[in-house]
């Protein structure tokens, strides 16, 4: 009888396979293959050679590719690309923030696997957790919960307090690699600090590293509806300033989350594809601070009863906004706006540095009959779910109906705008670009749309905002008395000096100017506001000479102090996957007023292809002057 084969050596052909599976940047020594794609191994036998027809070798590897994208350009962008842009600012001034995802950098794959092993799921039941790791729905929820540290020793501590003395201001980060490596090096202690775009960027790195197509999404004017009625209540005083919300409802100036591509066999057909995942700790989901995956198509169609957290995701892009005037201990409804929430939903375009607007993926055109029908359907589903739940009595007690009867479950169309009733419109217009260090000049435009005289009293105010919508105290106020002839337009000029706003400015550099107008013959109040994001001049980066793998390269970084005062504690950070082995930190010290400076860094690129350099300058007066430069690195001369 022929002796059976004895395997002496198995060659996993790691280098050859990894190139074909686009994992060679992670390692050439370890086998790293992607689901749904063939790979080769070679078996060497000890006792004799393999004899076809006599010997039979069975090799079993079972995978289901539930994260497969048909498009090669999409696979390159959402799995392989290791840099990108995260959009910030406001809906009228959208700016790209460059980011180094670095999913192929040294040790990142091991840190991502460590992250899975540190999850509560693995700690409680390792066998079940490992058995479920083939499910992208499961693994995305685990990663989402582990990015924040609210329930566990997750990667990042969130902080919106403006006090970052014991950590890093979230605005200073330019990449994920430094954060993940710090978390690993400190024994998995949460890194201080992050806000929404940092949470989303870290999750993008981890998910791309694990082979799940992922992109970063920014939603401008993003709703945070805490009581699940799809209405964001905002409260104002008689000067027009926004008040802290007792219900914690807010409209974030922008909010950032992720979309991951996956099949959803746990949902009805048609709801696979892009799924919302939000690692920013806002509300709990099944007891943990994570959100999603929620089908983007389900959000658009108002199917808010589908898993996971679809109702919350729907409110972020399509809640209505109710404005209330608070005076004398009473609340007066000003207006219900159906268009405020969810604007210019943005992500980086495929293989391009341009912005891609994907708002139509999330909702029908604002104000269209279809959009209102979807909103009504979502409200009805939420109401049915609440009334059938165990806390029905609590719900009824906690949602009092306003005096005018327009309750939280009202399906009415939005009310007339006060300006339509009074027939006077108010509007702000900036006279200059809002640059940091300069006075802010603007006018209030008042237009009488009627054939009668109008006598207006307008209270104006300015206050800083955090990007999550939290208001800071007002620092500027004005009152205007305006008389308008029939169909007349007038302007009221305003100026806020830098010396006045500089000491009140938040890291987010947001100023909200508002006007609350009343006409003496009408009880209606007209409220208008404008969000201003103050801009810095960016960092310029020049690459001096050709970029070639393993050849020295000089990089010039030019920056300036935009202010008319000295700034101290200046630190420049520079990084870029495949270009720098680690983040570069250069201590600059003091910069004189309006001073321009440059430094030259030397590096040796170690990976070929399209790369990006990201830079940030911080000081005691500003935290996030940024710049970037794309670089193509050749393999040889």
Coordinates of C-alpha atoms in Angstrom, one line a residue:
X1 CA 0.0 0.0 0.0
X2 CA 1.3 3.4 -1.0
X3 CA 2.4 5.5 1.9
X4 CA 0.4 8.7 2.5
X5 CA 1.9 12.1 1.9
X6 CA 3.5 14.0 4.8
X7 CA 3.7 17.7 4.6
X8 CA 7.2 19.0 5.4
X9 CA 6.7 22.7 4.6
X10 CA 3.9 25.1 3.6
X11 CA 4.9 28.1 1.5
X12 CA 2.1 30.7 1.8
X13 CA 3.7 32.7 -1.0
X14 CA 2.9 35.8 1.1
X15 CA 4.8 38.3 -1.1
X16 CA 3.2 37.1 -4.3
X17 CA -0.3 36.8 -2.9
X18 CA -0.2 40.1 -1.0
X19 CA 0.7 42.0 -4.2
X20 CA -2.4 40.6 -5.9
X21 CA -4.6 41.2 -2.9
X22 CA -3.4 44.8 -2.5
X23 CA -2.0 44.2 1.0
X24 CA 1.7 44.4 0.1
X25 CA 2.0 47.7 1.8
X26 CA 1.0 46.1 5.1
X27 CA 3.5 43.3 4.9
X28 CA 5.3 41.0 2.5
X29 CA 6.2 38.4 5.2
X30 CA 2.7 37.6 6.5
X31 CA -0.2 36.3 4.3
X32 CA -2.9 38.9 4.1
X33 CA -5.7 38.0 1.6
X34 CA -9.1 39.5 0.8
X35 CA -12.3 37.7 0.8
X36 CA -13.7 36.4 -2.6
X37 CA -10.3 36.4 -4.4
X38 CA -8.1 33.3 -5.2
X39 CA -4.7 32.9 -3.7
X40 CA -1.8 30.4 -4.1
X41 CA 0.1 28.2 -1.6
X42 CA 2.8 25.6 -2.2
X43 CA 3.0 22.4 -0.2
X44 CA 6.3 20.5 0.1
X45 CA 6.2 16.8 1.1
X46 CA 8.7 15.0 3.2
X47 CA 8.4 11.3 2.1
X48 CA 7.7 11.5 -1.6
X49 CA 6.3 13.6 -4.4
X50 CA 2.7 14.3 -5.2
X51 CA 1.3 11.8 -7.7
X52 CA -1.7 13.1 -9.8
X53 CA -4.5 10.6 -10.0
X54 CA -3.2 8.8 -6.9
X55 CA -3.1 11.6 -4.3
X56 CA -5.9 13.8 -3.5
X57 CA -5.5 17.0 -1.4
X58 CA -8.6 18.8 -0.1
X59 CA -8.1 22.4 1.0
X60 CA -11.2 24.2 2.4
X61 CA -11.5 28.0 2.8
X62 CA -15.0 29.3 3.2
X63 CA -15.7 33.0 2.8
X64 CA -18.8 35.0 1.7
X65 CA -17.8 38.3 0.2
X66 CA -20.5 40.5 1.7
X67 CA -18.4 43.7 1.3
X68 CA -17.6 43.4 -2.4
X69 CA -17.7 46.5 -4.6
X70 CA -18.0 46.0 -8.3
X71 CA -16.1 49.1 -9.3
X72 CA -12.3 49.0 -9.3
X73 CA -12.0 52.8 -8.9
X74 CA -14.3 52.6 -5.9
X75 CA -12.2 49.8 -4.4
X76 CA -9.1 51.9 -4.9
X77 CA -10.7 54.9 -3.2
X78 CA -12.6 53.3 -0.3
X79 CA -10.2 50.5 0.6
X80 CA -6.7 51.2 -0.7
X81 CA -6.4 55.0 -0.6
X82 CA -4.6 56.0 2.6
X83 CA -5.3 59.7 2.6
X84 CA -8.3 62.0 2.0
X85 CA -10.3 65.0 3.1
X86 CA -12.8 65.6 5.8
X87 CA -15.1 68.6 5.1
X88 CA -15.6 71.2 7.8
X89 CA -16.7 74.9 8.1
X90 CA -20.4 75.7 7.4
X91 CA -22.8 75.3 4.5
X92 CA -21.8 78.6 3.0
X93 CA -18.0 78.0 3.5
X94 CA -17.0 74.4 3.1
X95 CA -13.3 73.7 3.5
X96 CA -11.4 70.4 3.1
X97 CA -9.3 69.2 6.0
X98 CA -6.5 66.9 4.8
X99 CA -6.2 63.6 6.7
X100 CA -3.7 60.8 6.8
X101 CA -5.6 57.5 7.3
X102 CA -2.5 55.4 7.1
X103 CA -4.2 52.0 7.2
X104 CA -1.1 50.3 5.7
X105 CA 1.4 51.8 8.0
X106 CA 3.6 49.6 10.2
X107 CA 1.8 47.8 13.0
X108 CA -1.6 49.3 12.2
X109 CA -3.1 45.9 11.2
X110 CA -2.0 44.5 14.6
X111 CA -3.4 47.5 16.4
X112 CA -6.8 47.0 14.6
X113 CA -6.9 43.3 15.6
X114 CA -6.0 44.3 19.2
X115 CA -8.9 46.8 19.1
X116 CA -11.2 43.9 18.4
X117 CA -9.8 41.8 21.2
X118 CA -10.3 44.7 23.7
X119 CA -14.0 45.0 22.9
X120 CA -16.5 44.1 25.5
X121 CA -17.9 41.5 23.2
X122 CA -14.6 39.6 23.1
X123 CA -14.0 40.1 26.8
X124 CA -17.4 38.6 27.7
X125 CA -17.5 35.7 25.1
X126 CA -14.3 35.3 23.0
X127 CA -15.5 32.2 21.1
X128 CA -18.8 33.8 20.0
X129 CA -17.1 37.1 19.1
X130 CA -14.5 35.4 16.9
X131 CA -17.2 33.3 15.2
X132 CA -19.1 36.5 14.3
X133 CA -16.1 38.4 12.9
X134 CA -17.0 37.3 9.4
X135 CA -20.1 39.5 9.6
X136 CA -19.5 43.1 8.5
X137 CA -22.7 44.2 10.3
X138 CA -21.4 42.7 13.6
X139 CA -17.8 43.9 13.2
X140 CA -18.8 47.4 12.3
X141 CA -20.8 47.7 15.5
X142 CA -17.9 46.4 17.5
X143 CA -15.4 48.8 15.9
X144 CA -17.9 51.7 16.2
X145 CA -18.2 51.2 20.0
X146 CA -14.4 50.8 20.4
X147 CA -13.5 54.0 18.6
X148 CA -14.9 56.0 21.5
X149 CA -14.1 55.3 25.1
X150 CA -17.5 55.8 26.8
X151 CA -18.1 52.1 27.5
X152 CA -14.6 50.6 27.4
X153 CA -10.9 51.4 26.9
X154 CA -11.7 52.6 23.4
X155 CA -9.3 54.6 21.3
X156 CA -10.5 58.2 21.9
X157 CA -11.9 60.4 24.7
X158 CA -14.4 62.9 23.4
X159 CA -14.2 66.5 24.6
X160 CA -16.4 69.5 23.7
X161 CA -15.5 71.6 26.7
X162 CA -12.8 73.8 25.1
X163 CA -10.5 72.7 27.9
X164 CA -7.8 70.4 26.5
X165 CA -4.9 71.1 28.8
X166 CA -4.4 67.5 29.7
X167 CA -4.4 66.3 26.0
X168 CA -4.5 67.4 22.4
X169 CA -7.0 69.8 21.0
X170 CA -9.0 67.8 18.5
X171 CA -8.4 70.5 15.8
X172 CA -4.7 69.8 15.9
X173 CA -4.8 66.2 14.6
X174 CA -3.9 65.5 11.0
X175 CA -3.9 61.7 10.9
X176 CA -5.0 58.5 12.5
X177 CA -1.6 56.7 12.8
X178 CA -0.3 58.8 15.7
X179 CA -3.6 58.3 17.6
X180 CA -3.7 54.5 17.1
X181 CA -0.1 54.1 17.9
X182 CA -0.4 56.2 21.1
X183 CA -3.4 54.1 22.2
X184 CA -1.4 50.9 21.7
X185 CA 1.8 52.2 23.3
X186 CA 0.0 53.3 26.5
X187 CA -1.6 49.9 27.1
X188 CA -4.8 50.8 25.3
X189 CA -5.5 53.9 27.4
X190 CA -7.9 56.3 25.5
X191 CA -6.2 59.1 23.7
X192 CA -7.2 62.7 24.6
X193 CA -9.1 64.2 22.7
X194 CA -11.4 63.7 19.8
X195 CA -14.5 65.2 18.3
X196 CA -16.7 63.9 15.5
X197 CA -14.3 64.2 12.5
X198 CA -11.5 62.5 14.5
X199 CA -13.8 59.6 15.5
X200 CA -14.9 59.2 11.9
X201 CA -11.3 59.3 10.6
X202 CA -10.1 56.7 13.0
X203 CA -13.0 54.4 12.1
X204 CA -12.2 54.9 8.4
X205 CA -8.6 53.8 9.1
X206 CA -9.7 50.7 11.0
X207 CA -12.4 49.6 8.6
X208 CA -10.3 50.1 5.5
X209 CA -7.5 48.2 7.2
X210 CA -9.9 45.3 7.8
X211 CA -10.9 45.4 4.1
X212 CA -14.4 47.0 4.5
X213 CA -15.0 49.8 2.0
X214 CA -15.4 53.0 4.0
X215 CA -15.7 56.7 3.4
X216 CA -16.0 59.8 5.6
X217 CA -19.2 61.8 5.4
X218 CA -19.9 65.4 6.5
X219 CA -23.4 66.7 7.1
X220 CA -23.8 70.5 7.4
X221 CA -26.5 71.7 9.8
X222 CA -26.8 68.2 11.4
X223 CA -29.7 67.5 13.7
X224 CA -29.3 65.9 17.2
X225 CA -32.8 65.0 18.2
X226 CA -32.7 63.7 21.8
X227 CA -36.3 62.8 22.3
X228 CA -37.0 61.1 19.0
X229 CA -39.8 63.3 17.7
X230 CA -37.9 64.5 14.6
X231 CA -38.1 68.1 15.8
X232 CA -35.1 70.1 16.9
X233 CA -36.3 72.8 19.3
X234 CA -34.2 76.0 19.5
X235 CA -34.7 78.7 22.0
X236 CA -33.9 82.4 21.6
X237 CA -34.1 85.5 23.9
X238 CA -35.4 88.9 23.0
X239 CA -32.0 89.9 21.6
X240 CA -32.0 87.0 19.1
X241 CA -29.2 85.1 20.8
X242 CA -29.6 81.3 21.0
X243 CA -30.0 79.9 24.5
X244 CA -28.7 76.6 25.9
X245 CA -31.4 74.0 25.1
X246 CA -33.0 72.4 28.2
X247 CA -33.9 69.4 26.1
X248 CA -30.3 69.1 24.7
X249 CA -31.7 69.2 21.1
X250 CA -29.1 70.9 18.9
X251 CA -28.2 71.6 15.3
X252 CA -24.5 70.9 14.8
X253 CA -22.8 73.3 12.4
X254 CA -21.4 70.1 10.8
X255 CA -21.2 66.5 11.9
X256 CA -19.0 63.8 10.5
X257 CA -19.8 60.0 10.3
X258 CA -18.8 57.1 8.2
X259 CA -20.5 55.0 5.5
X260 CA -19.4 51.4 5.1
X261 CA -20.4 49.2 2.1
X262 CA -21.9 45.8 3.0
X263 CA -24.7 43.4 2.3
X264 CA -27.6 43.5 4.7
X265 CA -29.1 40.0 4.8
X266 CA -30.7 41.0 8.2
X267 CA -32.9 43.5 6.3
X268 CA -35.5 43.2 3.5
X269 CA -34.0 43.1 0.0
X270 CA -32.7 46.4 -1.4
X271 CA -31.2 47.9 1.8
X272 CA -27.6 46.8 1.4
X273 CA -24.9 49.0 0.0
X274 CA -23.8 52.1 1.9
X275 CA -24.5 52.1 5.7
X276 CA -24.2 54.9 8.2
X277 CA -22.0 54.3 11.2
X278 CA -21.3 57.0 13.7
X279 CA -18.6 56.5 16.3
X280 CA -19.2 59.9 18.0
X281 CA -20.7 59.1 21.4
X282 CA -24.1 60.8 21.2
X283 CA -26.8 58.3 22.2
X284 CA -26.6 54.6 23.2
X285 CA -27.6 51.7 21.0
X286 CA -28.5 48.4 22.7
X287 CA -26.7 49.8 25.8
X288 CA -23.5 50.9 24.1
X289 CA -22.3 54.2 22.6
X290 CA -22.4 53.3 18.9
X291 CA -24.7 54.1 16.0
X292 CA -25.5 51.9 13.0
X293 CA -25.1 50.3 10.6
X294 CA -28.2 52.2 9.2
X295 CA -29.0 51.7 5.6
X296 CA -28.7 55.0 3.6
X297 CA -31.6 53.9 1.4
X298 CA -33.7 53.2 4.5
X299 CA -33.0 56.7 5.8
X300 CA -34.1 58.2 2.4
X301 CA -37.3 56.2 2.4
X302 CA -38.2 56.9 6.0
X303 CA -38.0 53.2 7.1
X304 CA -36.9 54.2 10.6
X305 CA -37.9 50.9 12.2
X306 CA -35.1 49.0 10.4
X307 CA -31.9 48.1 12.3
X308 CA -29.7 49.8 13.4
X309 CA -30.5 53.3 14.8
X310 CA -32.1 54.4 11.5
X311 CA -34.4 56.8 13.3
X312 CA -31.5 58.7 14.9
X313 CA -29.7 58.8 11.5
X314 CA -32.9 60.1 9.8
X315 CA -33.2 62.9 12.3
X316 CA -29.6 64.0 11.6
X317 CA -30.4 64.7 8.0
X318 CA -34.2 65.5 7.9
X319 CA -35.6 66.7 11.2
X320 CA -37.7 69.8 11.3
X321 CA -36.5 72.8 13.3
X322 CA -38.8 74.7 15.7
X323 CA -37.8 78.2 16.9
X324 CA -39.1 79.5 20.2
X325 CA -38.8 83.0 21.8
X326 CA -38.4 82.9 25.5
X327 CA -39.4 86.0 27.5
X328 CA -41.0 86.6 30.8
X329 CA -41.0 82.9 31.7
X330 CA -43.1 82.1 28.6
X331 CA -42.3 80.5 25.2
X332 CA -43.7 81.9 22.0
X333 CA -43.4 79.8 18.8
X334 CA -41.6 81.8 16.1
X335 CA -41.4 79.4 13.2
X336 CA -41.2 75.7 12.1
X337 CA -38.6 75.3 9.4
X338 CA -38.5 72.1 7.3
X339 CA -35.3 73.0 5.4
X340 CA -32.7 73.8 8.1
X341 CA -31.4 70.4 8.9
X342 CA -29.2 68.3 6.5
X343 CA -27.4 70.3 3.9
X344 CA -24.5 69.7 1.4
X345 CA -23.9 66.1 2.6
X346 CA -20.3 65.7 1.4
X347 CA -17.5 63.2 0.9
X348 CA -14.3 63.1 -1.1
X349 CA -14.8 62.2 -4.8
X350 CA -13.4 59.0 -6.2
X351 CA -9.8 59.4 -7.3
X352 CA -10.1 63.2 -7.1
X353 CA -9.5 65.9 -4.6
X354 CA -12.9 67.4 -5.4
X355 CA -15.9 67.3 -3.1
X356 CA -18.8 65.0 -3.9
X357 CA -22.3 66.1 -2.8
X358 CA -24.4 63.0 -1.9
X359 CA -27.4 64.8 -0.3
X360 CA -29.8 63.1 -2.7
X361 CA -28.7 59.7 -1.4
X362 CA -30.2 60.6 2.0
X363 CA -33.4 62.5 1.2
X364 CA -35.6 63.8 -1.5
X365 CA -35.5 67.4 -2.5
X366 CA -36.4 69.6 0.5
X367 CA -40.0 70.8 0.5
X368 CA -41.0 68.4 -2.3
X369 CA -44.2 66.3 -1.8
X370 CA -42.1 63.2 -1.7
X371 CA -39.9 64.5 1.0
X372 CA -42.9 65.5 3.2
X373 CA -44.5 62.1 2.6
X374 CA -41.3 60.3 3.8
X375 CA -41.1 62.6 6.8
X376 CA -44.7 61.9 7.7
X377 CA -44.1 58.1 7.3
X378 CA -41.1 58.3 9.6
X379 CA -43.1 60.2 12.2
X380 CA -45.9 57.7 12.1
X381 CA -43.5 54.8 12.5
X382 CA -41.9 56.4 15.4
X383 CA -45.2 57.2 17.0
X384 CA -46.4 53.6 16.6
X385 CA -43.2 52.2 18.0
X386 CA -43.4 54.5 21.0
X387 CA -47.0 53.9 21.8
X388 CA -46.6 50.2 21.6
X389 CA -43.5 50.3 23.8
X390 CA -43.2 49.8 27.6
X391 CA -42.7 53.5 28.3
X392 CA -45.9 54.8 26.7
X393 CA -47.0 56.7 29.9
X394 CA -43.5 58.3 30.3
X395 CA -43.7 59.5 26.6
X396 CA -47.0 61.1 27.2
X397 CA -45.8 62.9 30.3
X398 CA -42.6 64.1 28.9
X399 CA -43.9 65.8 25.7
X400 CA -46.3 68.6 26.6
X401 CA -48.2 70.2 23.7
X402 CA -47.3 73.9 23.1
X403 CA -50.1 76.4 23.7
X404 CA -50.9 76.7 20.0
X405 CA -51.6 73.0 19.7
X406 CA -48.7 72.2 17.3
X407 CA -47.5 69.2 19.3
X408 CA -44.4 67.1 18.7
X409 CA -46.3 64.5 16.6
X410 CA -48.1 67.1 14.4
X411 CA -48.0 66.1 10.7
X412 CA -48.9 69.6 9.6
X413 CA -47.0 71.4 6.8
X414 CA -44.7 74.1 8.1
X415 CA -46.2 77.4 9.2
X416 CA -46.0 80.6 7.3
X417 CA -42.7 82.5 7.9
X418 CA -43.1 85.5 10.1
X419 CA -41.6 87.6 7.4
X420 CA -44.5 86.6 5.1
X421 CA -47.0 87.7 7.7
X422 CA -45.3 91.0 8.5
X423 CA -44.3 91.5 4.8
X424 CA -40.8 92.5 5.9
X425 CA -37.7 90.5 5.1
X426 CA -34.3 90.7 7.0
X427 CA -31.0 89.4 5.7
X428 CA -27.4 89.6 6.6
X429 CA -24.6 90.3 4.1
X430 CA -20.9 90.3 4.7
X431 CA -18.9 93.1 3.2
X432 CA -15.5 91.4 3.4
X433 CA -14.2 87.8 3.5
X434 CA -14.2 86.8 7.2
X435 CA -10.4 86.5 7.8
X436 CA -9.0 85.9 11.3
X437 CA -7.4 88.9 12.8
X438 CA -9.5 91.4 10.9
X439 CA -12.7 93.3 11.8
X440 CA -16.0 91.7 10.7
X441 CA -18.0 94.2 8.6
X442 CA -21.6 93.4 7.5
X443 CA -24.9 94.9 6.9
X444 CA -28.5 94.0 7.8
X445 CA -30.7 94.4 4.7
X446 CA -34.4 95.3 5.5
X447 CA -37.0 95.1 2.8
X448 CA -40.6 96.3 3.0
X449 CA -42.7 94.0 0.7
X450 CA -45.9 95.8 1.4
X451 CA -47.6 99.0 0.3
X452 CA -47.7 100.4 3.9
X453 CA -45.1 102.0 6.1
X454 CA -43.3 99.7 8.4
X455 CA -41.7 100.7 11.7
X456 CA -39.1 98.1 12.9
X457 CA -37.1 97.6 16.1
X458 CA -34.3 95.1 15.5
X459 CA -32.1 93.7 18.3
X460 CA -28.8 92.4 17.0
X461 CA -26.3 90.2 18.8
X462 CA -23.2 88.1 18.1
X463 CA -21.9 85.0 20.0
X464 CA -19.4 82.2 19.5
X465 CA -20.7 78.7 18.8
X466 CA -19.1 75.3 19.2
X467 CA -19.5 73.2 16.1
X468 CA -22.0 70.9 17.9
X469 CA -24.3 73.9 18.2
X470 CA -23.6 74.8 21.8
X471 CA -23.8 78.5 22.3
X472 CA -21.3 80.7 24.2
X473 CA -22.3 84.0 25.8
X474 CA -22.9 87.0 23.5
X475 CA -20.1 89.5 23.2
X476 CA -21.6 92.1 20.9
X477 CA -25.1 93.7 20.8
X478 CA -26.8 96.5 18.9
X479 CA -30.3 97.9 18.4
X480 CA -31.6 99.4 15.2
X481 CA -34.8 101.4 14.6
X482 CA -35.7 101.3 10.9
X483 CA -38.6 103.1 9.2
X484 CA -39.4 101.6 5.8
X485 CA -41.6 103.4 3.1
X486 CA -43.7 101.1 1.0
X487 CA -41.5 98.6 -1.0
X488 CA -38.4 100.4 0.3
X489 CA -35.1 98.6 1.1
X490 CA -32.6 99.9 3.7
X491 CA -29.3 98.7 5.2
X492 CA -28.0 99.0 8.7
X493 CA -24.2 98.8 8.8
X494 CA -22.4 96.9 11.6
X495 CA -18.8 96.2 12.6
X496 CA -17.4 93.8 15.2
X497 CA -13.7 94.7 15.9
X498 CA -11.1 91.9 16.2
X499 CA -10.2 93.2 19.6
X500 CA -13.8 92.6 20.7
X501 CA -14.3 89.1 19.3
X502 CA -10.8 87.6 19.6
X503 CA -11.1 86.9 23.4
X504 CA -14.4 85.1 23.0
X505 CA -13.7 83.0 20.0
X506 CA -13.9 79.2 20.3
X507 CA -11.5 76.7 18.7
X508 CA -14.1 76.2 16.0
X509 CA -13.8 79.9 14.9
X510 CA -17.6 80.1 14.6
X511 CA -19.5 83.4 15.2
X512 CA -23.3 83.5 14.9
X513 CA -24.8 86.9 14.2
X514 CA -28.5 87.2 14.7
X515 CA -31.3 89.8 14.4
X516 CA -34.7 89.6 16.1
X517 CA -37.1 92.2 14.5
X518 CA -40.6 93.3 15.5
X519 CA -42.9 95.6 13.7
X520 CA -45.0 97.8 15.9
X521 CA -48.3 96.8 14.3
X522 CA -47.8 93.0 14.5
X523 CA -47.1 90.5 17.3
X524 CA -45.0 88.4 14.9
X525 CA -41.2 88.3 15.4
X526 CA -38.7 88.0 12.5
X527 CA -35.6 86.0 13.3
X528 CA -32.6 85.8 11.0
X529 CA -29.1 84.6 11.6
X530 CA -25.8 83.9 9.9
X531 CA -23.0 81.6 10.8
X532 CA -19.5 83.0 10.1
X533 CA -16.4 80.8 10.0
X534 CA -13.3 82.8 10.3
X535 CA -10.6 81.7 7.9
X536 CA -6.8 81.4 8.3
X537 CA -4.3 81.6 5.4
X538 CA -3.2 78.0 4.7
X539 CA 0.2 76.4 4.9
X540 CA 2.1 76.2 1.6
X541 CA 4.2 73.0 1.0
X542 CA 6.7 72.7 -1.8
X543 CA 8.5 69.5 -2.9
X544 CA 12.0 70.3 -3.9
X545 CA 13.0 67.9 -6.7
X546 CA 11.8 64.5 -7.8
X547 CA 10.3 62.1 -5.3
X548 CA 11.8 58.6 -5.7
X549 CA 11.7 55.6 -3.4
X550 CA 14.7 55.3 -1.1
X551 CA 16.2 58.6 -2.3
X552 CA 16.5 61.8 -0.1
X553 CA 13.8 64.4 -0.6
X554 CA 13.6 68.0 0.6
X555 CA 10.2 69.5 1.5
X556 CA 9.8 73.2 2.1
X557 CA 7.0 74.3 4.5
X558 CA 5.9 78.0 4.4
X559 CA 3.6 79.4 7.1
X560 CA 2.7 82.7 8.7
X561 CA 1.2 84.3 11.8
X562 CA -2.0 85.9 10.4
X563 CA -2.6 88.0 13.6
X564 CA -1.4 91.6 14.4
X565 CA 0.0 90.3 17.7
X566 CA 2.8 88.0 18.9
X567 CA 1.9 84.3 19.1
X568 CA 3.8 81.8 21.3
X569 CA 4.2 78.1 21.7
X570 CA 4.1 77.5 18.0
X571 CA 4.5 73.9 16.9
X572 CA 4.5 72.6 13.3
X573 CA 3.5 69.0 12.7
X574 CA 4.1 67.3 9.3
X575 CA 3.2 63.7 8.3
X576 CA 2.4 61.6 5.3
X577 CA 2.1 57.8 4.8
X578 CA 4.9 56.4 2.7
X579 CA 6.9 59.6 3.1
X580 CA 7.6 59.9 6.8
X581 CA 8.1 57.0 9.2
X582 CA 6.4 59.0 11.9
X583 CA 4.8 62.3 12.5
X584 CA 7.4 65.2 12.5
X585 CA 7.1 67.8 15.2
X586 CA 9.1 71.1 14.9
X587 CA 9.1 73.6 17.8
X588 CA 8.9 77.1 16.3
X589 CA 8.4 79.1 19.5
X590 CA 7.3 82.7 19.0
X591 CA 6.1 84.3 15.7
X592 CA 6.0 88.1 15.4
X593 CA 2.8 89.8 14.1
X594 CA 2.2 89.0 10.4
X595 CA 5.5 87.2 10.3
X596 CA 6.2 84.8 7.5
X597 CA 8.6 81.8 7.9
X598 CA 9.7 78.6 6.3
X599 CA 11.5 75.5 7.2
X600 CA 12.9 72.7 5.1
X601 CA 12.5 69.0 6.1
X602 CA 14.5 66.1 4.8
X603 CA 12.9 62.7 4.4
X604 CA 13.4 59.4 2.4
X605 CA 10.1 58.1 0.7
X606 CA 9.7 54.4 1.3
X607 CA 6.6 53.7 -0.7
X608 CA 5.8 54.5 -4.3
X609 CA 2.6 55.9 -5.9
X610 CA 0.4 58.8 -5.1
X611 CA 1.0 60.2 -1.6
X612 CA 0.0 63.3 0.4
X613 CA 1.8 65.5 2.9
X614 CA -0.4 66.9 5.7
X615 CA 0.8 69.8 7.9
X616 CA -0.7 71.7 10.9
X617 CA 0.5 74.8 12.8
X618 CA -0.7 75.6 16.3
X619 CA 0.1 78.3 18.8
X620 CA -1.4 79.8 22.0
X621 CA -3.8 81.8 19.8
X622 CA -4.8 79.4 17.1
X623 CA -4.8 75.6 16.8
X624 CA -5.4 74.5 13.3
X625 CA -3.7 76.3 10.4
X626 CA -3.5 73.5 7.9
X627 CA -2.0 72.7 4.5
X628 CA -1.4 69.7 2.2
X629 CA 0.5 68.7 -0.9
X630 CA 0.0 65.7 -3.1
X631 CA 3.2 64.0 -4.2
X632 CA 3.8 61.2 -6.7
X633 CA 6.7 58.9 -5.7
X634 CA 8.5 57.0 -8.5
X635 CA 10.1 53.6 -8.0
X636 CA 13.3 54.6 -9.7
X637 CA 15.1 57.4 -11.6

